[in-house]
Amino acid sequence: MFPSKVIGFALNSKNASEFEAEKVRARIKEKHCLPVCDVLREGSDELVEAILNYKKKIIPA
């Protein structure tokens, strides 16, 4: 296996309250300084943006 670069996190908040989910999202974001998307509640836009920005960085136009 080869190491992978982590560029963001997708949070599964299905069984959490909105308050609990936001608390976890904020904690992960602060700890890792990376985007954390609660895809079920807020969509994946922030994570998609991180992926596209990373792609531009490693594969210049």
Tab-separated table of C-alpha atoms in Angstrom:
chain	number	residue	atom	x	y	z
A	1	MET	CA	0.000	0.000	0.000
A	2	PHE	CA	1.054	3.551	-0.657
A	3	PRO	CA	0.425	6.474	1.670
A	4	SER	CA	-2.453	8.763	0.765
A	5	LYS	CA	-2.815	12.483	1.321
A	6	VAL	CA	-5.843	13.420	3.382
A	7	ILE	CA	-7.462	16.578	1.992
A	8	GLY	CA	-10.728	16.569	3.926
A	9	PHE	CA	-13.254	14.563	5.883
A	10	ALA	CA	-16.846	13.478	5.256
A	11	LEU	CA	-18.879	13.278	8.450
A	12	ASN	CA	-21.717	10.774	8.807
A	13	SER	CA	-24.108	12.457	11.238
A	14	LYS	CA	-27.065	10.163	10.606
A	15	ASN	CA	-27.464	9.155	14.262
A	16	ALA	CA	-26.411	12.464	15.835
A	17	SER	CA	-28.364	15.561	16.723
A	18	GLU	CA	-27.589	18.717	14.785
A	19	PHE	CA	-25.799	20.092	17.866
A	20	GLU	CA	-23.673	16.954	18.333
A	21	ALA	CA	-22.795	16.798	14.644
A	22	GLU	CA	-21.660	20.434	14.588
A	23	LYS	CA	-19.557	19.903	17.716
A	24	VAL	CA	-17.782	16.916	16.161
A	25	ARG	CA	-17.343	18.717	12.826
A	26	ALA	CA	-15.766	21.747	14.518
A	27	ARG	CA	-13.440	19.581	16.628
A	28	ILE	CA	-12.160	17.619	13.606
A	29	LYS	CA	-11.741	20.790	11.544
A	30	GLU	CA	-9.778	22.514	14.315
A	31	LYS	CA	-7.563	19.497	14.981
A	32	HIS	CA	-6.647	18.791	11.351
A	33	CYS	CA	-7.095	22.224	9.686
A	34	LEU	CA	-8.937	20.547	6.815
A	35	PRO	CA	-12.481	20.780	5.459
A	36	VAL	CA	-15.083	18.616	7.194
A	37	CYS	CA	-18.393	18.112	5.384
A	38	ASP	CA	-21.561	16.881	6.968
A	39	VAL	CA	-22.783	15.557	3.643
A	40	LEU	CA	-26.199	14.473	4.931
A	41	ARG	CA	-27.054	17.894	6.368
A	42	GLU	CA	-25.035	20.381	4.316
A	43	GLY	CA	-23.971	18.670	1.104
A	44	SER	CA	-20.498	17.980	-0.230
A	45	ASP	CA	-19.550	21.317	-1.822
A	46	GLU	CA	-16.671	22.064	0.567
A	47	LEU	CA	-15.159	18.612	0.058
A	48	VAL	CA	-15.583	18.743	-3.725
A	49	GLU	CA	-13.821	22.123	-3.733
A	50	ALA	CA	-10.907	20.648	-1.744
A	51	ILE	CA	-10.625	17.763	-4.218
A	52	LEU	CA	-10.657	20.066	-7.247
A	53	ASN	CA	-8.079	22.410	-5.677
A	54	TYR	CA	-5.799	19.485	-4.880
A	55	LYS	CA	-6.198	18.154	-8.425
A	56	LYS	CA	-5.142	21.551	-9.838
A	57	LYS	CA	-2.132	21.504	-7.531
A	58	ILE	CA	-0.864	18.079	-8.619
A	59	ILE	CA	-1.956	18.213	-12.279
A	60	PRO	CA	-1.239	21.726	-13.583
A	61	ALA	CA	-3.232	22.856	-16.618
